[in-house]
Amino acid sequence: MHLLVDLSNFKSKHLSISDEPFGCTITFSDTVEKGYSNEINMDEKYLMLQRTYAEDEFENDYYTIELSDFEQSKDLEEFRIDLNRNLFKMEWDSKKAEIELCIDDEEFVKLKEALKTITNNRGRGRGNS
């Protein structure tokens, strides 16, 4: 049985992808960014996937999921991602998130590439165009 994480009616209006020397991050948000702000929007729904790269050969990469419901955030071990042009689905533990995508073709290609980096052949998944 899968519990749908409280991302109901979640339509991603903003996609942020960052691949820096310390790690790769993908954030889906239902709020369009309007510049820098220290204020927290309590109504914002988001899902962030992050892979933090190991600092040296004695460490391992670190995989996490962060949600607007912060108590649901955790390290990722086993997960499944299904992606198509209009929908991102993810299952982990007994949880499931479905996010409607509102992105153009260029952003979709970038998302597919970033997901390859984030997952690093971990988990299971399908990607369709």
Coordinates of N, CA, C and O in Angstrom, one line a residue:
M1 N 0.8 -1.2 0.0 CA 0.0 0.0 0.0 C 0.9 1.2 0.0 O 1.8 1.3 0.8
H2 N 0.6 2.2 -0.9 CA 1.3 3.4 -0.9 C 0.5 4.6 -0.4 O -0.7 4.7 -0.7
L3 N 1.1 5.4 0.4 CA 0.4 6.6 0.9 C 0.8 7.8 0.0 O 2.0 8.0 -0.2
L4 N -0.1 8.5 -0.5 CA 0.2 9.6 -1.3 C 0.6 10.8 -0.4 O -0.1 11.2 0.5
V5 N 1.8 11.2 -0.6 CA 2.3 12.3 0.2 C 1.5 13.5 -0.1 O 1.0 13.7 -1.2
D6 N 1.3 14.4 0.9 CA 0.4 15.5 0.7 C 0.9 16.5 -0.3 O 1.3 17.6 0.1
L7 N 0.9 16.1 -1.5 CA 1.2 17.0 -2.6 C 0.1 17.0 -3.6 O 0.2 17.1 -4.8
S8 N -1.1 16.9 -3.0 CA -2.4 16.8 -3.8 C -2.5 18.1 -4.6 O -2.2 19.2 -4.1
N9 N -3.0 17.9 -5.8 CA -3.2 19.0 -6.7 C -1.9 19.8 -6.9 O -1.9 21.0 -7.0
F10 N -0.8 19.1 -6.9 CA 0.5 19.7 -7.1 C 0.8 19.8 -8.6 O 1.0 18.9 -9.2
K11 N 0.9 21.1 -9.0 CA 1.3 21.4 -10.4 C 2.6 22.2 -10.2 O 2.6 23.2 -9.6
S12 N 3.7 21.6 -10.8 CA 4.9 22.3 -10.7 C 5.0 23.5 -11.6 O 5.0 23.3 -12.9
K13 N 5.0 24.7 -11.1 CA 5.1 25.9 -11.9 C 6.5 26.4 -12.0 O 6.8 27.3 -12.8
H14 N 7.4 25.8 -11.2 CA 8.8 26.2 -11.2 C 9.7 25.0 -11.0 O 9.5 24.2 -10.1
L15 N 10.7 24.9 -11.9 CA 11.6 23.8 -11.8 C 13.0 24.4 -11.7 O 13.4 25.3 -12.5
S16 N 13.7 24.0 -10.7 CA 15.1 24.5 -10.4 C 16.0 23.3 -10.5 O 15.8 22.3 -9.8
I17 N 17.1 23.4 -11.3 CA 18.1 22.4 -11.4 C 19.5 23.0 -11.2 O 19.8 24.0 -11.8
S18 N 20.2 22.4 -10.3 CA 21.6 22.9 -9.9 C 22.5 21.8 -9.9 O 22.3 20.8 -9.1
D19 N 23.6 21.8 -10.6 CA 24.7 20.8 -10.5 C 26.0 21.5 -10.3 O 26.6 22.1 -11.2
E20 N 26.3 21.5 -9.0 CA 27.5 22.2 -8.6 C 28.6 21.2 -8.1 O 28.3 20.0 -8.1
P21 N 29.8 21.7 -7.9 CA 30.8 20.7 -7.4 C 30.5 19.9 -6.2 O 31.0 18.8 -6.0
F22 N 29.6 20.4 -5.3 CA 29.3 19.7 -4.1 C 28.1 18.8 -4.2 O 27.9 18.0 -3.3
G23 N 27.3 19.0 -5.3 CA 26.1 18.1 -5.4 C 25.2 18.6 -6.5 O 25.3 19.7 -7.1
C24 N 24.2 17.8 -6.7 CA 23.1 18.1 -7.7 C 21.8 18.2 -7.0 O 21.5 17.3 -6.2
T25 N 21.0 19.2 -7.4 CA 19.7 19.4 -6.7 C 18.6 19.6 -7.8 O 18.9 20.4 -8.7
I26 N 17.5 19.0 -7.6 CA 16.3 19.3 -8.5 C 15.2 19.7 -7.5 O 14.9 19.0 -6.6
T27 N 14.5 20.8 -7.8 CA 13.4 21.2 -7.0 C 12.2 21.5 -7.9 O 12.3 22.3 -8.8
F28 N 11.1 20.9 -7.5 CA 9.8 21.1 -8.1 C 9.0 22.0 -7.2 O 8.9 21.6 -6.0
S29 N 8.4 23.1 -7.6 CA 7.7 24.0 -6.7 C 6.4 24.4 -7.4 O 6.4 24.6 -8.6
D30 N 5.4 24.6 -6.6 CA 4.1 25.1 -7.1 C 4.0 26.6 -7.1 O 3.0 27.2 -7.4
T31 N 5.1 27.3 -6.8 CA 5.2 28.7 -6.7 C 6.3 29.2 -7.6 O 7.4 28.7 -7.6
V32 N 6.0 30.2 -8.4 CA 7.0 30.8 -9.3 C 7.8 31.7 -8.5 O 7.3 32.6 -7.7
E33 N 9.2 31.6 -8.6 CA 10.1 32.4 -7.8 C 10.0 33.9 -8.3 O 9.9 34.1 -9.4
K34 N 9.9 34.7 -7.3 CA 9.9 36.2 -7.6 C 11.1 36.9 -7.0 O 10.9 37.9 -6.3
G35 N 12.2 36.4 -7.2 CA 13.4 37.0 -6.7 C 13.8 36.4 -5.3 O 13.1 35.6 -4.8
Y36 N 14.8 36.9 -4.7 CA 15.3 36.4 -3.5 C 14.4 36.9 -2.3 O 14.0 38.0 -2.3
S37 N 14.1 36.0 -1.4 CA 13.3 36.4 -0.3 C 13.6 35.5 0.9 O 13.8 34.3 0.7
N38 N 13.8 36.0 2.1 CA 14.0 35.2 3.3 C 12.7 34.7 3.9 O 12.7 33.9 4.8
E39 N 11.6 35.2 3.4 CA 10.3 34.8 3.9 C 9.9 33.3 3.4 O 10.2 33.0 2.3
I40 N 9.4 32.6 4.3 CA 8.9 31.2 4.0 C 7.5 31.3 3.6 O 6.7 31.8 4.4
N41 N 7.1 30.8 2.5 CA 5.8 30.7 2.1 C 5.2 29.4 2.6 O 5.5 28.3 2.0
M42 N 4.4 29.5 3.6 CA 3.8 28.3 4.3 C 2.9 27.5 3.4 O 2.6 26.4 3.6
D43 N 2.3 28.2 2.3 CA 1.4 27.5 1.4 C 2.1 26.8 0.2 O 1.5 26.1 -0.5
E44 N 3.4 27.1 0.1 CA 4.2 26.5 -1.0 C 4.3 25.0 -0.9 O 4.6 24.5 0.2
K45 N 4.1 24.3 -2.0 CA 4.4 22.9 -2.0 C 5.6 22.7 -2.9 O 5.7 23.3 -3.9
Y46 N 6.5 21.8 -2.4 CA 7.7 21.6 -3.2 C 8.2 20.2 -2.8 O 7.9 19.6 -1.8
L47 N 9.0 19.6 -3.8 CA 9.7 18.4 -3.6 C 11.1 18.7 -4.1 O 11.3 19.2 -5.2
M48 N 12.1 18.4 -3.3 CA 13.5 18.6 -3.7 C 14.3 17.2 -3.6 O 14.2 16.6 -2.5
L49 N 15.0 16.9 -4.6 CA 15.8 15.7 -4.6 C 17.3 16.2 -4.6 O 17.6 17.2 -5.4
Q50 N 18.1 15.6 -3.8 CA 19.5 16.1 -3.8 C 20.4 14.9 -3.7 O 20.2 13.9 -3.0
R51 N 21.5 15.0 -4.4 CA 22.6 14.1 -4.3 C 23.8 14.9 -3.9 O 24.2 15.8 -4.7
T52 N 24.4 14.7 -2.8 CA 25.6 15.4 -2.3 C 26.8 14.5 -2.6 O 26.8 13.3 -2.2
Y53 N 27.7 15.0 -3.4 CA 28.9 14.2 -3.8 C 29.9 14.0 -2.6 O 30.0 14.8 -1.8
A54 N 30.5 12.8 -2.6 CA 31.5 12.5 -1.6 C 32.6 13.4 -1.7 O 33.0 13.9 -2.8
E55 N 33.2 13.8 -0.5 CA 34.3 14.8 -0.5 C 35.6 14.1 -0.8 O 36.6 14.7 -1.3
D56 N 35.7 12.8 -0.6 CA 36.9 12.0 -0.9 C 36.6 10.6 -1.1 O 35.4 10.2 -1.0
E57 N 37.6 9.8 -1.4 CA 37.3 8.4 -1.7 C 36.9 7.5 -0.6 O 36.5 6.4 -0.7
F58 N 36.9 8.1 0.7 CA 36.5 7.3 1.8 C 35.1 7.6 2.2 O 34.6 7.0 3.1
E59 N 34.4 8.4 1.5 CA 33.0 8.7 1.7 C 32.1 8.2 0.6 O 32.6 7.9 -0.5
N60 N 30.8 8.2 0.8 CA 29.9 7.8 -0.2 C 29.0 9.0 -0.5 O 28.9 9.9 0.3
D61 N 28.4 9.1 -1.7 CA 27.5 10.1 -2.1 C 26.3 9.9 -1.1 O 26.0 8.9 -0.6
Y62 N 25.6 11.0 -0.9 CA 24.5 11.1 0.0 C 23.2 11.5 -0.8 O 23.2 12.5 -1.5
Y63 N 22.1 10.8 -0.7 CA 20.9 11.0 -1.4 C 19.8 11.4 -0.5 O 19.5 10.6 0.5
T64 N 19.1 12.5 -0.7 CA 18.0 12.9 0.2 C 16.8 13.4 -0.7 O 16.9 13.7 -1.8
I65 N 15.6 13.3 0.0 CA 14.4 13.9 -0.5 C 13.9 14.9 0.6 O 13.9 14.5 1.7
E66 N 13.5 16.1 0.1 CA 13.0 17.1 1.0 C 11.6 17.5 0.5 O 11.5 17.7 -0.7
L67 N 10.7 17.6 1.4 CA 9.3 18.0 1.0 C 8.8 19.2 1.8 O 9.4 19.5 2.8
S68 N 7.8 19.8 1.2 CA 7.2 21.0 2.0 C 6.7 20.5 3.3 O 6.8 21.3 4.3
D69 N 6.3 19.3 3.5 CA 6.0 18.7 4.8 C 7.3 18.1 5.3 O 7.7 17.0 5.0
F70 N 8.1 19.0 5.9 CA 9.5 18.6 6.3 C 9.6 17.3 7.1 O 10.6 16.6 7.0
E71 N 8.6 17.0 7.8 CA 8.7 15.7 8.6 C 8.8 14.5 7.7 O 9.2 13.4 8.1
Q72 N 8.4 14.6 6.4 CA 8.4 13.5 5.5 C 9.8 13.4 4.8 O 10.1 12.5 4.1
S73 N 10.7 14.4 5.0 CA 12.0 14.5 4.4 C 12.9 13.4 5.0 O 12.8 13.1 6.2
K74 N 13.8 12.8 4.1 CA 14.6 11.7 4.6 C 15.7 11.4 3.7 O 15.7 11.9 2.5
D75 N 16.6 10.5 4.1 CA 17.6 9.9 3.2 C 16.9 9.0 2.3 O 15.9 8.3 2.6
L76 N 17.4 8.9 1.0 CA 16.8 8.0 0.1 C 17.6 6.7 -0.1 O 18.8 6.8 -0.3
E77 N 17.0 5.6 0.0 CA 17.7 4.3 -0.2 C 17.0 3.7 -1.4 O 17.6 3.6 -2.5
E78 N 15.8 3.2 -1.2 CA 15.1 2.5 -2.3 C 14.0 3.5 -2.8 O 13.3 4.0 -2.1
F79 N 13.9 3.6 -4.1 CA 12.9 4.5 -4.7 C 12.7 4.1 -6.2 O 13.5 3.4 -6.8
R80 N 11.6 4.7 -6.7 CA 11.3 4.5 -8.1 C 10.8 5.8 -8.7 O 10.0 6.5 -8.0
I81 N 11.3 6.1 -9.8 CA 10.9 7.3 -10.5 C 10.3 7.0 -11.9 O 11.0 6.2 -12.6
D82 N 9.2 7.5 -12.2 CA 8.6 7.4 -13.6 C 8.4 8.9 -14.1 O 7.9 9.7 -13.3
L83 N 8.9 9.1 -15.3 CA 8.8 10.4 -15.8 C 8.3 10.4 -17.2 O 8.7 9.6 -18.0
N84 N 7.3 11.2 -17.5 CA 6.9 11.5 -18.9 C 6.8 13.0 -19.1 O 7.0 13.7 -18.1
R85 N 6.4 13.4 -20.2 CA 6.4 14.8 -20.6 C 5.6 15.7 -19.7 O 5.9 16.8 -19.4
N86 N 4.5 15.1 -19.1 CA 3.6 15.9 -18.3 C 3.5 15.5 -16.8 O 2.8 16.1 -16.1
L87 N 4.2 14.4 -16.4 CA 4.0 13.9 -15.1 C 5.3 13.3 -14.5 O 6.0 12.5 -15.2
F88 N 5.7 13.7 -13.3 CA 6.8 13.1 -12.5 C 6.1 12.3 -11.4 O 5.3 12.8 -10.6
K89 N 6.5 11.0 -11.3 CA 6.0 10.2 -10.2 C 7.2 9.6 -9.5 O 8.2 9.2 -10.1
M90 N 7.0 9.5 -8.2 CA 8.1 9.0 -7.4 C 7.5 8.2 -6.3 O 6.6 8.6 -5.6
E91 N 8.1 7.0 -6.0 CA 7.7 6.1 -4.9 C 9.0 5.9 -4.1 O 10.0 5.6 -4.6
W92 N 8.8 6.0 -2.8 CA 9.9 5.6 -1.8 C 9.3 5.1 -0.5 O 8.2 5.6 -0.2
D93 N 9.9 4.2 0.1 CA 9.3 3.6 1.3 C 7.9 3.2 1.0 O 7.6 2.6 0.0
S94 N 6.9 3.7 1.7 CA 5.5 3.4 1.3 C 4.8 4.7 0.9 O 3.6 4.8 1.0
K95 N 5.6 5.6 0.4 CA 5.1 6.9 0.0 C 5.1 7.1 -1.5 O 5.9 6.5 -2.2
K96 N 4.3 8.0 -2.0 CA 4.2 8.2 -3.4 C 3.9 9.7 -3.7 O 3.1 10.3 -3.0
A97 N 4.6 10.3 -4.6 CA 4.3 11.7 -5.0 C 4.0 11.7 -6.5 O 4.7 11.0 -7.3
E98 N 3.1 12.5 -6.9 CA 2.8 12.7 -8.3 C 2.7 14.2 -8.6 O 2.0 15.0 -7.9
I99 N 3.5 14.7 -9.5 CA 3.6 16.1 -9.8 C 3.4 16.4 -11.2 O 4.1 15.8 -12.1
E100 N 2.4 17.2 -11.5 CA 2.1 17.6 -12.9 C 3.2 18.6 -13.3 O 3.5 19.6 -12.6
L101 N 3.8 18.4 -14.5 CA 4.8 19.2 -15.0 C 4.3 20.3 -16.0 O 3.5 20.0 -16.9
C102 N 4.7 21.5 -15.7 CA 4.4 22.6 -16.6 C 5.7 23.2 -17.1 O 6.1 24.3 -16.7
I103 N 6.4 22.5 -17.9 CA 7.7 22.9 -18.4 C 7.8 22.7 -19.9 O 7.1 22.0 -20.5
D104 N 8.7 23.5 -20.5 CA 8.9 23.4 -21.9 C 9.8 22.3 -22.3 O 10.4 21.6 -21.4
D105 N 10.0 22.0 -23.6 CA 10.8 20.9 -24.1 C 12.2 21.0 -23.6 O 12.8 20.0 -23.2
E106 N 12.8 22.2 -23.6 CA 14.2 22.4 -23.2 C 14.4 22.0 -21.7 O 15.3 21.3 -21.3
E107 N 13.4 22.5 -20.9 CA 13.5 22.1 -19.4 C 13.3 20.6 -19.2 O 13.9 20.1 -18.3
F108 N 12.4 20.0 -20.0 CA 12.2 18.6 -19.9 C 13.5 17.8 -20.2 O 13.8 16.8 -19.4
V109 N 14.2 18.2 -21.2 CA 15.5 17.5 -21.5 C 16.5 17.7 -20.4 O 17.2 16.7 -20.0
K110 N 16.6 18.9 -19.8 CA 17.4 19.2 -18.7 C 17.0 18.4 -17.5 O 17.9 17.9 -16.7
L111 N 15.7 18.2 -17.3 CA 15.2 17.4 -16.1 C 15.7 16.0 -16.3 O 16.1 15.3 -15.3
K112 N 15.5 15.4 -17.5 CA 15.9 14.0 -17.7 C 17.4 13.8 -17.4 O 17.8 12.8 -16.8
E113 N 18.2 14.7 -17.9 CA 19.7 14.6 -17.6 C 20.0 14.8 -16.1 O 20.8 14.0 -15.6
A114 N 19.3 15.7 -15.5 CA 19.6 15.9 -14.1 C 19.2 14.7 -13.2 O 19.8 14.3 -12.3
L115 N 18.0 14.1 -13.6 CA 17.6 12.9 -12.9 C 18.6 11.7 -13.1 O 18.8 11.0 -12.1
K116 N 19.3 11.6 -14.2 CA 20.3 10.6 -14.4 C 21.4 10.9 -13.4 O 22.0 10.0 -12.8
T117 N 21.8 12.2 -13.2 CA 22.9 12.5 -12.3 C 22.4 12.3 -10.9 O 23.2 11.7 -10.1
I118 N 21.2 12.7 -10.5 CA 20.7 12.5 -9.2 C 20.7 11.0 -8.8 O 21.1 10.6 -7.7
T119 N 20.1 10.2 -9.7 CA 19.9 8.8 -9.3 C 21.2 8.0 -9.4 O 21.3 7.0 -8.7
N120 N 22.1 8.3 -10.3 CA 23.4 7.6 -10.4 C 23.2 6.1 -10.4 O 23.8 5.3 -9.7
N121 N 22.2 5.6 -11.2 CA 21.9 4.2 -11.4 C 21.4 3.6 -10.1 O 21.4 2.3 -10.0
R122 N 20.9 4.4 -9.2 CA 20.2 3.8 -8.0 C 18.7 3.8 -8.2 O 18.2 4.6 -9.0
G123 N 18.0 3.1 -7.5 CA 16.6 3.0 -7.6 C 16.2 2.4 -8.9 O 17.0 1.8 -9.6
R124 N 14.9 2.5 -9.2 CA 14.3 2.0 -10.4 C 13.6 3.1 -11.1 O 13.1 4.0 -10.4
G125 N 13.5 3.1 -12.4 CA 12.7 4.2 -13.0 C 12.5 4.0 -14.5 O 13.2 3.1 -15.1
R126 N 11.6 4.7 -15.0 CA 11.4 4.8 -16.4 C 11.3 6.2 -16.8 O 10.7 7.1 -16.1
G127 N 11.8 6.5 -17.9 CA 11.7 7.9 -18.5 C 11.2 7.8 -19.9 O 11.7 7.1 -20.7
N128 N 10.1 8.5 -20.2 CA 9.5 8.6 -21.5 C 9.5 10.1 -21.9 O 9.5 11.0 -21.2
S129 N 9.4 10.2 -23.3 CA 9.4 11.6 -23.7 C 8.0 12.1 -24.0 O 7.0 11.6 -23.6

